[in-house]
JSON list of C-alpha atoms in Angstrom, two decimals:
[
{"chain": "A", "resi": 86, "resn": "UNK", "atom": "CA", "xyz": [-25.03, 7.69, 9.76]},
{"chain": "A", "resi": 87, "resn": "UNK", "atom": "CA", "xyz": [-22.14, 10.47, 9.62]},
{"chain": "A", "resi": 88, "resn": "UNK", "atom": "CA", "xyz": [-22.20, 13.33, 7.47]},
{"chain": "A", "resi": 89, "resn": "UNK", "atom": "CA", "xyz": [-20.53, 16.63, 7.17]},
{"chain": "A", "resi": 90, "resn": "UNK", "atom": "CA", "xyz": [-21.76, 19.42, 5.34]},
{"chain": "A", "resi": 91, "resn": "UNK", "atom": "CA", "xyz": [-19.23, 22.67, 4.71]},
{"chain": "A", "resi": 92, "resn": "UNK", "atom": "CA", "xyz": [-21.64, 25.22, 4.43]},
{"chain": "A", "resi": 93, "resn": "UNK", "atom": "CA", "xyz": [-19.41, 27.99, 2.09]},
{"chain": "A", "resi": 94, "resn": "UNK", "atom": "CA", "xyz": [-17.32, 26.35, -0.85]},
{"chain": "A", "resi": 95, "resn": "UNK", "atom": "CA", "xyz": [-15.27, 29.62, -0.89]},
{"chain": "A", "resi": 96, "resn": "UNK", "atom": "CA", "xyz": [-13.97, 32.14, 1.21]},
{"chain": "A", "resi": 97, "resn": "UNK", "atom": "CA", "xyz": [-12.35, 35.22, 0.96]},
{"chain": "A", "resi": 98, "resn": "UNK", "atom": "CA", "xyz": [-11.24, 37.42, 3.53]},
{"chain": "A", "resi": 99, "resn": "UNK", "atom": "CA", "xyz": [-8.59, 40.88, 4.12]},
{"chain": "A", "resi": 100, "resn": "UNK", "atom": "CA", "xyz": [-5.05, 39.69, 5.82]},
{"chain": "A", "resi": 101, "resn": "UNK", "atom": "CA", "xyz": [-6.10, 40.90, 9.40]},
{"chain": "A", "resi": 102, "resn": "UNK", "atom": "CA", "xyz": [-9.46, 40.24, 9.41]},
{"chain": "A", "resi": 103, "resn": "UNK", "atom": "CA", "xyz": [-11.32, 37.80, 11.17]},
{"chain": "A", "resi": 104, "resn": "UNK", "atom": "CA", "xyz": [-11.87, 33.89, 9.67]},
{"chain": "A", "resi": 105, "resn": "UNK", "atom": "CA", "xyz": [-15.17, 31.78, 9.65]},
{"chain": "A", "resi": 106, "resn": "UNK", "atom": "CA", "xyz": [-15.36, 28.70, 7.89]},
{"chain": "A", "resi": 107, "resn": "UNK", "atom": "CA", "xyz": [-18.68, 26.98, 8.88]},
{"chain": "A", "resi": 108, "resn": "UNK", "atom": "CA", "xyz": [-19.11, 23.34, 9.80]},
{"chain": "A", "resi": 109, "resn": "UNK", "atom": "CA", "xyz": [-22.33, 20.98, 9.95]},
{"chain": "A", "resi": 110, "resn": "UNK", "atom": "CA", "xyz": [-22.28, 17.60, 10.95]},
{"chain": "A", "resi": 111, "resn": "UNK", "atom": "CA", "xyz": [-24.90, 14.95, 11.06]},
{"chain": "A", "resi": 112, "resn": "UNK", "atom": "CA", "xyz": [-23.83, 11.69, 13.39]},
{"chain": "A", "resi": 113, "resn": "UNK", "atom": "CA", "xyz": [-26.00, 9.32, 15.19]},
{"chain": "A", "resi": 114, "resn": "UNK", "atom": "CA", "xyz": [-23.49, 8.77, 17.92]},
{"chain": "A", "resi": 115, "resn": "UNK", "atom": "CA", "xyz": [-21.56, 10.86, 19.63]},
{"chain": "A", "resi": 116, "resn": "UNK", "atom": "CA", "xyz": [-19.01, 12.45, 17.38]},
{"chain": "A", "resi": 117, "resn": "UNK", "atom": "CA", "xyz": [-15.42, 13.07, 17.16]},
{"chain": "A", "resi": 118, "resn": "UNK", "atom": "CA", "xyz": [-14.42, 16.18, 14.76]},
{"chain": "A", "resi": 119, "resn": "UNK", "atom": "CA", "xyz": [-11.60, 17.46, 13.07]},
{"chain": "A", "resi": 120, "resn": "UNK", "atom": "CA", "xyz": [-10.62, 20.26, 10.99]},
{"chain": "A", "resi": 121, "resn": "UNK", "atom": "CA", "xyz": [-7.45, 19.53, 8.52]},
{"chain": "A", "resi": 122, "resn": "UNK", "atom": "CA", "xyz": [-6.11, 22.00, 6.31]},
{"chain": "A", "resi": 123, "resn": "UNK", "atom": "CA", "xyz": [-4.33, 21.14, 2.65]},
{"chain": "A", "resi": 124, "resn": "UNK", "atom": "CA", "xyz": [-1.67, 23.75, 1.18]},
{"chain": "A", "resi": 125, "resn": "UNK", "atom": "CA", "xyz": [-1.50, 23.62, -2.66]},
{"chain": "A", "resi": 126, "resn": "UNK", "atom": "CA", "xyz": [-0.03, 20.50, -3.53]},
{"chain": "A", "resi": 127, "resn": "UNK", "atom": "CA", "xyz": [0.46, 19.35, -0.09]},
{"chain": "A", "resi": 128, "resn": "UNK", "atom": "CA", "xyz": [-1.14, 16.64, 2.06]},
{"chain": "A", "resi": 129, "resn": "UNK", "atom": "CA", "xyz": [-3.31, 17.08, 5.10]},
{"chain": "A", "resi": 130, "resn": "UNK", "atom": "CA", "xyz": [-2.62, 18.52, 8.13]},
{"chain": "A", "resi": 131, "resn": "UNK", "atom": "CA", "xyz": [-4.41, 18.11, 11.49]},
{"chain": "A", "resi": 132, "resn": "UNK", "atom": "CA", "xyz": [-5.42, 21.84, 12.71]},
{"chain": "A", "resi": 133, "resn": "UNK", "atom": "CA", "xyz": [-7.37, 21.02, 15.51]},
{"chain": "A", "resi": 134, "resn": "UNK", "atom": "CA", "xyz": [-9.88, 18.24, 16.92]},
{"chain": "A", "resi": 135, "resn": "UNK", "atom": "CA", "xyz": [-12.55, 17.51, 19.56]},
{"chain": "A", "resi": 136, "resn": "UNK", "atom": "CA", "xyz": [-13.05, 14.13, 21.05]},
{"chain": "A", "resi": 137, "resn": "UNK", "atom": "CA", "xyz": [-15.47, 14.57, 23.70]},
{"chain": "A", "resi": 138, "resn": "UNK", "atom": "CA", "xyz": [-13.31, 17.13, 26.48]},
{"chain": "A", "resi": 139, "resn": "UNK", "atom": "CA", "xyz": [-13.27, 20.87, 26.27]},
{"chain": "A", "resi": 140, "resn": "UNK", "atom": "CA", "xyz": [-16.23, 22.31, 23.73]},
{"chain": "A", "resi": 141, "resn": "UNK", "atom": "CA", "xyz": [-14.10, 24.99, 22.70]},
{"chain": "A", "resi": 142, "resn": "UNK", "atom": "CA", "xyz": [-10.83, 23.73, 21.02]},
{"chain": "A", "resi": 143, "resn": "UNK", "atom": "CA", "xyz": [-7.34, 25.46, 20.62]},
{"chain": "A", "resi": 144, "resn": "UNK", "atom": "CA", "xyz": [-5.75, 24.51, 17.31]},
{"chain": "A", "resi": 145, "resn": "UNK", "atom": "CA", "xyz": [-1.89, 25.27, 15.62]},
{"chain": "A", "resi": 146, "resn": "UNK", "atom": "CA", "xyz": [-1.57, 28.69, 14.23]},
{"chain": "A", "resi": 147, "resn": "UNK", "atom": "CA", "xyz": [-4.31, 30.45, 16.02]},
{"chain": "A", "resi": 148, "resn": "UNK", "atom": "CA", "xyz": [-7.21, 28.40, 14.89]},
{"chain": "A", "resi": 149, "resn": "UNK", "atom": "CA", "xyz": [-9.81, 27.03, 17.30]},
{"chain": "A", "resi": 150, "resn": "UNK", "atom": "CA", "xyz": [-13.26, 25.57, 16.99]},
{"chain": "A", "resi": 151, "resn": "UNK", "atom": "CA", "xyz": [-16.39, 25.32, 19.00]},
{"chain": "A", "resi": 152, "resn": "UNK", "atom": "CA", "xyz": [-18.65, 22.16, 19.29]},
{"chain": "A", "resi": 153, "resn": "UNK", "atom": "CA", "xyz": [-22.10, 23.21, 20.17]},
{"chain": "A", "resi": 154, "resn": "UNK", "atom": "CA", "xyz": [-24.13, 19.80, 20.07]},
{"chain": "A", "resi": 155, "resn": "UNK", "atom": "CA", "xyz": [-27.41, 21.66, 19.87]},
{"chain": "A", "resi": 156, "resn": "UNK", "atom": "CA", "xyz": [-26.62, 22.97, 16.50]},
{"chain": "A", "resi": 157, "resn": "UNK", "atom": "CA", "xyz": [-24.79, 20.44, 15.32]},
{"chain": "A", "resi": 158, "resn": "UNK", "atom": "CA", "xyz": [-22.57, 22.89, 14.22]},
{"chain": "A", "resi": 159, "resn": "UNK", "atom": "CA", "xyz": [-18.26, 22.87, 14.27]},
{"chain": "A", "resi": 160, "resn": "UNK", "atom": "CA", "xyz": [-17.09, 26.21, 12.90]},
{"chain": "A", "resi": 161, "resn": "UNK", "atom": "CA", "xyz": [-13.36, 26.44, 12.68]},
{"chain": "A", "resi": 162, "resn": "UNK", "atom": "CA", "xyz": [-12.65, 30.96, 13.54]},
{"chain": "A", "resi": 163, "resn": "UNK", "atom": "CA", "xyz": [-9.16, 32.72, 13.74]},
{"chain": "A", "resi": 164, "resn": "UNK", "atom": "CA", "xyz": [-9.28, 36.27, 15.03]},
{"chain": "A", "resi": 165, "resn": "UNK", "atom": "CA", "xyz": [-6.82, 38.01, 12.21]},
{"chain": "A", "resi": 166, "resn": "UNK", "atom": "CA", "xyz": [-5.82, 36.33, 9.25]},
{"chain": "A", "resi": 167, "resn": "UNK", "atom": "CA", "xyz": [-2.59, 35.83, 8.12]},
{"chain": "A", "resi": 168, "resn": "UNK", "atom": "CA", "xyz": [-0.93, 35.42, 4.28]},
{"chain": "A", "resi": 169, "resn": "UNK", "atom": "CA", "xyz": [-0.12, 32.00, 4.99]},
{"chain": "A", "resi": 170, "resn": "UNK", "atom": "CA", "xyz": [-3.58, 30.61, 5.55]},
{"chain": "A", "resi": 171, "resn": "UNK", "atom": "CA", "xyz": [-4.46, 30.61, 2.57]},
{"chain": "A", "resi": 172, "resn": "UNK", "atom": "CA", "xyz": [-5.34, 27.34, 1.75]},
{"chain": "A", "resi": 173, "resn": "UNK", "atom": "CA", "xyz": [-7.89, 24.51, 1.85]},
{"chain": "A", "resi": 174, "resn": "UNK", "atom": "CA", "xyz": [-9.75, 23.36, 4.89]},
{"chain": "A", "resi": 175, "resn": "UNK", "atom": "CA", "xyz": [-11.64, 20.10, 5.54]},
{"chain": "A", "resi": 176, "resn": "UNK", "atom": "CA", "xyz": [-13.94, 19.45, 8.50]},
{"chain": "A", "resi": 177, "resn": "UNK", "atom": "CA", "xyz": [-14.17, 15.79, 9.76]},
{"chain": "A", "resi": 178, "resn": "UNK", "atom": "CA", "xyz": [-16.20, 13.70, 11.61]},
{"chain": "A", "resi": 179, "resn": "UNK", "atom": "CA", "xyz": [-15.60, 9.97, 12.57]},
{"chain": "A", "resi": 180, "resn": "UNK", "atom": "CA", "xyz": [-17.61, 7.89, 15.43]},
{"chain": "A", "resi": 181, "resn": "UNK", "atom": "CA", "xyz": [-17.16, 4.76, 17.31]},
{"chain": "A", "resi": 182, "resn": "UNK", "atom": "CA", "xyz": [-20.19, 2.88, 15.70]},
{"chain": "A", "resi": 183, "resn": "UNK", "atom": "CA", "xyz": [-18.40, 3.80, 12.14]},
{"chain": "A", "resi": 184, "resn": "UNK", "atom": "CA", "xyz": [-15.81, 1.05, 12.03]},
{"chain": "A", "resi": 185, "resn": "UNK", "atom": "CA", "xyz": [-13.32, 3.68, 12.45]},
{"chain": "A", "resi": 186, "resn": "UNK", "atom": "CA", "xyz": [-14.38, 5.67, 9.24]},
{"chain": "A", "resi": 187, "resn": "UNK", "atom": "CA", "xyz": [-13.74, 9.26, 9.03]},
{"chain": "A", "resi": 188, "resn": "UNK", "atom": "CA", "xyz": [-16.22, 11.19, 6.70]},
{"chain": "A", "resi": 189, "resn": "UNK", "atom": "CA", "xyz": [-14.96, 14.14, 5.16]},
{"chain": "A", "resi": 190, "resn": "UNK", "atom": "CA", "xyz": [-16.64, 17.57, 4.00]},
{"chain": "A", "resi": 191, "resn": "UNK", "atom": "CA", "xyz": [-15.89, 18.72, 0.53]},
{"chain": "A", "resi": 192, "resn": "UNK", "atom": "CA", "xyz": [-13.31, 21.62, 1.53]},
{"chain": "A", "resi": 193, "resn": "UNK", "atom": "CA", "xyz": [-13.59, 25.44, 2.09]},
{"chain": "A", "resi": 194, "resn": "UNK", "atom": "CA", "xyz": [-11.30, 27.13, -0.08]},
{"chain": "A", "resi": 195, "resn": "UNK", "atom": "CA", "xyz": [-9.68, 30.26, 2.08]},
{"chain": "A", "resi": 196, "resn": "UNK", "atom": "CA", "xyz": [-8.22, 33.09, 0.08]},
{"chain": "A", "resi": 197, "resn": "UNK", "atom": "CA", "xyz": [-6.64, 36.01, 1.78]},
{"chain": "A", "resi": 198, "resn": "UNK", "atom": "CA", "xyz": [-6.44, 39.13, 0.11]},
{"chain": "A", "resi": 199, "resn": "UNK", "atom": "CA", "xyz": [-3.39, 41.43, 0.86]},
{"chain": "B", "resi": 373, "resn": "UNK", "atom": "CA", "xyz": [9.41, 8.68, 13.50]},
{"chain": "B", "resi": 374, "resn": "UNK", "atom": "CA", "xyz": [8.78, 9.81, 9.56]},
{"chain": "B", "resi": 375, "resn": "UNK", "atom": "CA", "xyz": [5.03, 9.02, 10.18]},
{"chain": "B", "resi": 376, "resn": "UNK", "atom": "CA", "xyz": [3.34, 7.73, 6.69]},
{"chain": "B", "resi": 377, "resn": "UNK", "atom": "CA", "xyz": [5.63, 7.56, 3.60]},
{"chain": "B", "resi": 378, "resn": "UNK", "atom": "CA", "xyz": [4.00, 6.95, 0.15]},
{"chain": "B", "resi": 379, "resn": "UNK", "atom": "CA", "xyz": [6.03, 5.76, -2.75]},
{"chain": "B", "resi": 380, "resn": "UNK", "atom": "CA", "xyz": [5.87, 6.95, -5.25]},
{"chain": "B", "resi": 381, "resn": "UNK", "atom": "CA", "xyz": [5.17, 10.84, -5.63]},
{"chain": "B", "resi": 382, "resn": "UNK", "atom": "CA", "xyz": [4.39, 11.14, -9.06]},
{"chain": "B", "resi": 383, "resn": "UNK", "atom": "CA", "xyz": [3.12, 8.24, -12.05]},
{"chain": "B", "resi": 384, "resn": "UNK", "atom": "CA", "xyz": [2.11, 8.54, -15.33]},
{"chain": "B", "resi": 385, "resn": "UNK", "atom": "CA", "xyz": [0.71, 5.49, -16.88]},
{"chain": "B", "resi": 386, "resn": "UNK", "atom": "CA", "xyz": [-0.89, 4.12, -19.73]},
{"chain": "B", "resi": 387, "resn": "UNK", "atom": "CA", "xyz": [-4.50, 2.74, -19.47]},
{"chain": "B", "resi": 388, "resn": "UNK", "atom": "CA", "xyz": [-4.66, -1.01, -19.04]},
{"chain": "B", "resi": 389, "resn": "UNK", "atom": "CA", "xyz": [-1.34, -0.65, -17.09]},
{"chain": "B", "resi": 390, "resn": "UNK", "atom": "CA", "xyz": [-0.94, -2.03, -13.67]},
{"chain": "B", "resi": 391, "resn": "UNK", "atom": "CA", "xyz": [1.05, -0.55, -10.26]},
{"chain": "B", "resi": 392, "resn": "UNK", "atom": "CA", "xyz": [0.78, -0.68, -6.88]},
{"chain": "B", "resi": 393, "resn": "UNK", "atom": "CA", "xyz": [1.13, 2.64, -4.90]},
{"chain": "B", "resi": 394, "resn": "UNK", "atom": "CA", "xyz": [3.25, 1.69, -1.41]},
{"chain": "B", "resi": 395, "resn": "UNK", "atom": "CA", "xyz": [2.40, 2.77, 1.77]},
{"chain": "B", "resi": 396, "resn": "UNK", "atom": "CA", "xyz": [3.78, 2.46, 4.85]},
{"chain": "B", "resi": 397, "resn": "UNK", "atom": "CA", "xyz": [3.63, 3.46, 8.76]},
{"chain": "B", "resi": 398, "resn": "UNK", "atom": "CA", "xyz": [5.91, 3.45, 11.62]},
{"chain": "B", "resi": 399, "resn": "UNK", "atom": "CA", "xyz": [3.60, 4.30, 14.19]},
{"chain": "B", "resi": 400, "resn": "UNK", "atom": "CA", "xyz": [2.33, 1.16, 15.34]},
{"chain": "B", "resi": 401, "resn": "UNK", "atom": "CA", "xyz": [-1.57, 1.97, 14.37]},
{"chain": "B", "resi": 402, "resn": "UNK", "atom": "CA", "xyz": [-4.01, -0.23, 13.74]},
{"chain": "B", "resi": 403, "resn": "UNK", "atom": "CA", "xyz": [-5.88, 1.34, 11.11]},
{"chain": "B", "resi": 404, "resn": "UNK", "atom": "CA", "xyz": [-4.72, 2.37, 8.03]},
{"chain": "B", "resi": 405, "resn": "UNK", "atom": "CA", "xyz": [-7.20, 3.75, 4.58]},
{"chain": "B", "resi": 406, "resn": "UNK", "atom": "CA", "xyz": [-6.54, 4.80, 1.31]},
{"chain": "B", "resi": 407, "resn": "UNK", "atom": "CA", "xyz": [-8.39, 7.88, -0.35]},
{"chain": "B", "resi": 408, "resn": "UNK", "atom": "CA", "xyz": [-8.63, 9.83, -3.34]},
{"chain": "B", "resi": 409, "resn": "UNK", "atom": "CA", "xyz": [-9.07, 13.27, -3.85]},
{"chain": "B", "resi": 410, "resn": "UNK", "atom": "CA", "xyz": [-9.98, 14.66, -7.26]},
{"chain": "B", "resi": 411, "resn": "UNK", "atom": "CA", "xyz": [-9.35, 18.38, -8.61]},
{"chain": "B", "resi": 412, "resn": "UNK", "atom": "CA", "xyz": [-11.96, 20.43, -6.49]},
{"chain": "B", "resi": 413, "resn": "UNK", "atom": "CA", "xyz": [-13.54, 17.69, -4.55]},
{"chain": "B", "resi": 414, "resn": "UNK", "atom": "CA", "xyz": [-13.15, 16.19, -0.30]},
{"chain": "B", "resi": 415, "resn": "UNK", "atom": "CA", "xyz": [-11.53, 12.71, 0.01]},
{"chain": "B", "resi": 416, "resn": "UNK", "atom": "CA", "xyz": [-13.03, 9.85, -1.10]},
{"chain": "B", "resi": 417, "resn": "UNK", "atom": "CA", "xyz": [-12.52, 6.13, 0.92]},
{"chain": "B", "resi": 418, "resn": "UNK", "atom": "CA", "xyz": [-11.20, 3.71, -1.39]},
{"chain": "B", "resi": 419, "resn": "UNK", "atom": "CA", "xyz": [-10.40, 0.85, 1.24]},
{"chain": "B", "resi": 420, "resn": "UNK", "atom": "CA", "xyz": [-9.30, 0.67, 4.66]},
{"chain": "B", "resi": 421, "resn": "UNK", "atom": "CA", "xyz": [-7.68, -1.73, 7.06]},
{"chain": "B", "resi": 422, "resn": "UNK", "atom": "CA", "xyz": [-8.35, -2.52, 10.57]},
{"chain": "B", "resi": 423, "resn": "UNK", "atom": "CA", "xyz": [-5.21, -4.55, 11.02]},
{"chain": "B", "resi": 424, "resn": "UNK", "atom": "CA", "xyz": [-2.75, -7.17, 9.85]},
{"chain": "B", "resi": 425, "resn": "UNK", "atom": "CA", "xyz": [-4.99, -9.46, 7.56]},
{"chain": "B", "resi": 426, "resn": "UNK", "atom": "CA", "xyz": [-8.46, -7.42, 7.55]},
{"chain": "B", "resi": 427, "resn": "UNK", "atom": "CA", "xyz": [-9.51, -5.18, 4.99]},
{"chain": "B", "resi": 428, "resn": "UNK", "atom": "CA", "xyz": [-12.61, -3.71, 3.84]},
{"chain": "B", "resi": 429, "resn": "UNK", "atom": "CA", "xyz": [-14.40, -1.55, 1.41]},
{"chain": "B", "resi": 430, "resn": "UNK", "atom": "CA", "xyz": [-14.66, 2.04, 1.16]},
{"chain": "B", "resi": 431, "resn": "UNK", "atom": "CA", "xyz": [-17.07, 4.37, -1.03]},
{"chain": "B", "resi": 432, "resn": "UNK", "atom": "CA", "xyz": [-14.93, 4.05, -4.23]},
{"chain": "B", "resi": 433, "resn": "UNK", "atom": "CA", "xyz": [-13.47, 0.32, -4.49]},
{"chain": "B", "resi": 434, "resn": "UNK", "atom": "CA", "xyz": [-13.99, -0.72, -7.88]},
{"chain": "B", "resi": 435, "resn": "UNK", "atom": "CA", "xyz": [-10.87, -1.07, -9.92]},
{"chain": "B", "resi": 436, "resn": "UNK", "atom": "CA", "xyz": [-8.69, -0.96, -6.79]},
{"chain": "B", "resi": 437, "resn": "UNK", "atom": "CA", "xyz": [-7.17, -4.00, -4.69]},
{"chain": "B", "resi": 438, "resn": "UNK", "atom": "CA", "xyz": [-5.60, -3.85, -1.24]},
{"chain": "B", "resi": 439, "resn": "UNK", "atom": "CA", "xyz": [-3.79, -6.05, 1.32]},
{"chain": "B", "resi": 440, "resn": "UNK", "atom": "CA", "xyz": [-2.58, -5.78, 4.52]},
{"chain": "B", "resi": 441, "resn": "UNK", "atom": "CA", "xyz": [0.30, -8.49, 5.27]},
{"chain": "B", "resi": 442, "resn": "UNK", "atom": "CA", "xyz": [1.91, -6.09, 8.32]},
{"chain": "B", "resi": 443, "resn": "UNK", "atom": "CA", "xyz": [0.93, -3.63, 10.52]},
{"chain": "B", "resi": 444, "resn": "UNK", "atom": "CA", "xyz": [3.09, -1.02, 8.82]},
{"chain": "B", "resi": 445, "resn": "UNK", "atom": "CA", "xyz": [2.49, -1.57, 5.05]},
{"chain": "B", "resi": 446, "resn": "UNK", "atom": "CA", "xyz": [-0.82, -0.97, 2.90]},
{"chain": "B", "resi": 447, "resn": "UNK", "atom": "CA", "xyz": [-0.05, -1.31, -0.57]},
{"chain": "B", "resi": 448, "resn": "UNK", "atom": "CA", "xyz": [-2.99, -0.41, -2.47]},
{"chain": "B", "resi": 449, "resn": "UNK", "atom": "CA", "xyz": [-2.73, -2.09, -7.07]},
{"chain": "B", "resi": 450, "resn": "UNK", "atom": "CA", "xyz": [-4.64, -0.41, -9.69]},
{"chain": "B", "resi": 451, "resn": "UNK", "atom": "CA", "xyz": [-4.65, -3.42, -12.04]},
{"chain": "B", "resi": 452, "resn": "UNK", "atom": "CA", "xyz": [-6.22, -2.14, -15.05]},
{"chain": "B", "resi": 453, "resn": "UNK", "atom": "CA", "xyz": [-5.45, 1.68, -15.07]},
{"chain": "B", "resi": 454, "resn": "UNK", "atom": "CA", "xyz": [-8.42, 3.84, -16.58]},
{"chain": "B", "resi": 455, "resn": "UNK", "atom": "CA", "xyz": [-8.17, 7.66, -16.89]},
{"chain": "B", "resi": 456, "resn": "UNK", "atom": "CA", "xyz": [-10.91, 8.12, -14.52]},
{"chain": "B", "resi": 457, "resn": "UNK", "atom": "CA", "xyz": [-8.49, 6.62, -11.81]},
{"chain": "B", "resi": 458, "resn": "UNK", "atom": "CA", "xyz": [-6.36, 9.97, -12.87]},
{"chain": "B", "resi": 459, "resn": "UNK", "atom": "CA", "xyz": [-6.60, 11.47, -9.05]},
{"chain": "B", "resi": 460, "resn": "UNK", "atom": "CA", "xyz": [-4.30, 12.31, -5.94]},
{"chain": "B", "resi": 461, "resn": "UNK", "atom": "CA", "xyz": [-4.10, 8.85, -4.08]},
{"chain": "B", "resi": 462, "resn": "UNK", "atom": "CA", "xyz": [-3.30, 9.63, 0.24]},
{"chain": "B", "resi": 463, "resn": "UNK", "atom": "CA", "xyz": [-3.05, 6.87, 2.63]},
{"chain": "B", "resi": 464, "resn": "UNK", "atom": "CA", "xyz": [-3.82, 7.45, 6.42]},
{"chain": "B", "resi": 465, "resn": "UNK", "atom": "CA", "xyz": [-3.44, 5.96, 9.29]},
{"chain": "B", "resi": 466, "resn": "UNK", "atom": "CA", "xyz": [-4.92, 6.45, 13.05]},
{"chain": "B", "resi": 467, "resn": "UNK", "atom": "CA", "xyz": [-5.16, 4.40, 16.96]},
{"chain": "B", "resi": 468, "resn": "UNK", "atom": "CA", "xyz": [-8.31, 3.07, 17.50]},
{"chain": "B", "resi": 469, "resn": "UNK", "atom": "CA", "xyz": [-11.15, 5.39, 18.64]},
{"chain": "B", "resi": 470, "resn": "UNK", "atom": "CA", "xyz": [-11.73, 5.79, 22.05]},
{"chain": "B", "resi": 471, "resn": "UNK", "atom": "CA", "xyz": [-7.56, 6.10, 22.50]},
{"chain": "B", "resi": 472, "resn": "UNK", "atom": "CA", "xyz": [-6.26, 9.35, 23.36]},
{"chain": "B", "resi": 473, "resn": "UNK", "atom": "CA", "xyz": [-5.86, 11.53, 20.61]},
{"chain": "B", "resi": 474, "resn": "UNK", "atom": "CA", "xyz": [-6.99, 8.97, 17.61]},
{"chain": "B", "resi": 475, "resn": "UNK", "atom": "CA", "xyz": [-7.02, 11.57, 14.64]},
{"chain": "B", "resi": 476, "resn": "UNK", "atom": "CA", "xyz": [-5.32, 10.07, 10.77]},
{"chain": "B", "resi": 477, "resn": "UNK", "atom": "CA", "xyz": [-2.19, 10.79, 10.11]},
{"chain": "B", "resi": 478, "resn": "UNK", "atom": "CA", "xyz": [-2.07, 11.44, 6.43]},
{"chain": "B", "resi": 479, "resn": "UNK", "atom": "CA", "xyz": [1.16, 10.62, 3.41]},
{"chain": "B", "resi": 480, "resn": "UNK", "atom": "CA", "xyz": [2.65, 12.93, 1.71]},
{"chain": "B", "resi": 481, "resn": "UNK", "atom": "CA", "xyz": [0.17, 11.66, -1.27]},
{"chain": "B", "resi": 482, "resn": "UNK", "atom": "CA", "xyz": [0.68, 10.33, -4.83]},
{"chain": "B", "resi": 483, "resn": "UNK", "atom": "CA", "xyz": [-0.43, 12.30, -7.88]},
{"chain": "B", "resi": 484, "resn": "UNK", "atom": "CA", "xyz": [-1.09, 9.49, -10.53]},
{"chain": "B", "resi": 485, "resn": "UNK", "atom": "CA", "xyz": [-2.19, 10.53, -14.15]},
{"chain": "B", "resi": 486, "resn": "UNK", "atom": "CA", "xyz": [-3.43, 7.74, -16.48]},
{"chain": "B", "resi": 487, "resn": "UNK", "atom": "CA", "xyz": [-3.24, 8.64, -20.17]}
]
């Protein structure tokens, strides 16, 4: 079975300052995983993904992410924060014994404070 | 390309009231899924397609019908509208995994209020 756990519902960090939004997954094969981010009142946009390659991925704006199997762990980091970040932020995971199903987290909410 | 277009952006309807929300893809993909996302909350998986023809359920079905008659359209019909079907409706769509670079590609979404 797939799962995804978001481990902080909220967070809030100084424009500058580093970004962590932690990522747990649970899969019984081997995973692909995604990170998407939502503006307010917008639909989803792909930030970054891993599908087996490179462990450490290189997203849009700065973003990237690190698969580290042993934890089962996908953290999405960017090293300064900017304004426009502020938004929401799903992690993803889908696998080939899923039918194709993707199984979304329930969302970190980002807030950056001027 | 536009990618996925929903239709339409915005609904308000009346409960017992019936509509189907359009969908449709120009990317050739094979799989396309309807989800809803409600105030606060991840996406849920209301159905999904694996092609022309095949559909199946997600986590949320009930009071939801799909069909798939083309690769590029999804229409997904509320046929008795309840206010807990009040929700942002997105439709995705994605290659088959194990293709290069098989992430969704999500609509613009529908925000549907049922009163």
């Amino acid at each position: 079975a797939q799962s995804v756990t978001q481990l902080d519902s909220h967070v809030s960090v100084s424009e500058g300052t580093p970004v962590l939004l932690r990522c747990n997954y649970s899969s019984s094969y081997s995973p692909s995983l995604f990170w998407y981010v939502q503006h307010p009142n917008k639909g989803l946009q792909l930030l970054l993904k891993y599908t087996s390659a490179a462990t450490l991925v290189k997203g849009i704006n700065g973003f990237e992410a690190e698969f580290k199997k042993s934890e089962t762990s996908f953290h999405l980091t960017k090293p300064s924060a900017h304004m426009s970040d502020a938004a929401e932020y799903f992690c993803v995971v889908s696998a080939a014994n899923t039918g194709n199903q993707f199984y979304f987290g329930t969302g970190t909410s980002l807030t950056v404070i001027p | 390309n536009a990618g996925v277009t929903q239709t339409p952006k915005f609904r308000i309807l009346k409960i017992g009231q019936s509509m189907t929300l359009q969908c449709t893809q120009d990317m050739n993909h094979n799989y396309m899924y309807w989800y809803r996302q409600d105030p606060g909350m991840g996406l849920k998986l209301i159905y999904y397609s694996v092609g022309a023809g095949i559909t199946d359920k997600g986590e949320v079905p009930n009071g939801y019908n799909v069909s798939r008659s083309t690769t590029e359209d999804f229409p997904l019909r509320l046929e008795l509208a309840a206010p807990s079907q009040t929700s942002v409706y997105f439709c995705a769509s994605s290659w088959i995994i194990g293709q290069g670079g098989y992430e969704q590609y999500f609509g613009p979404g529908t925000r549907l209020t049922v009163t």
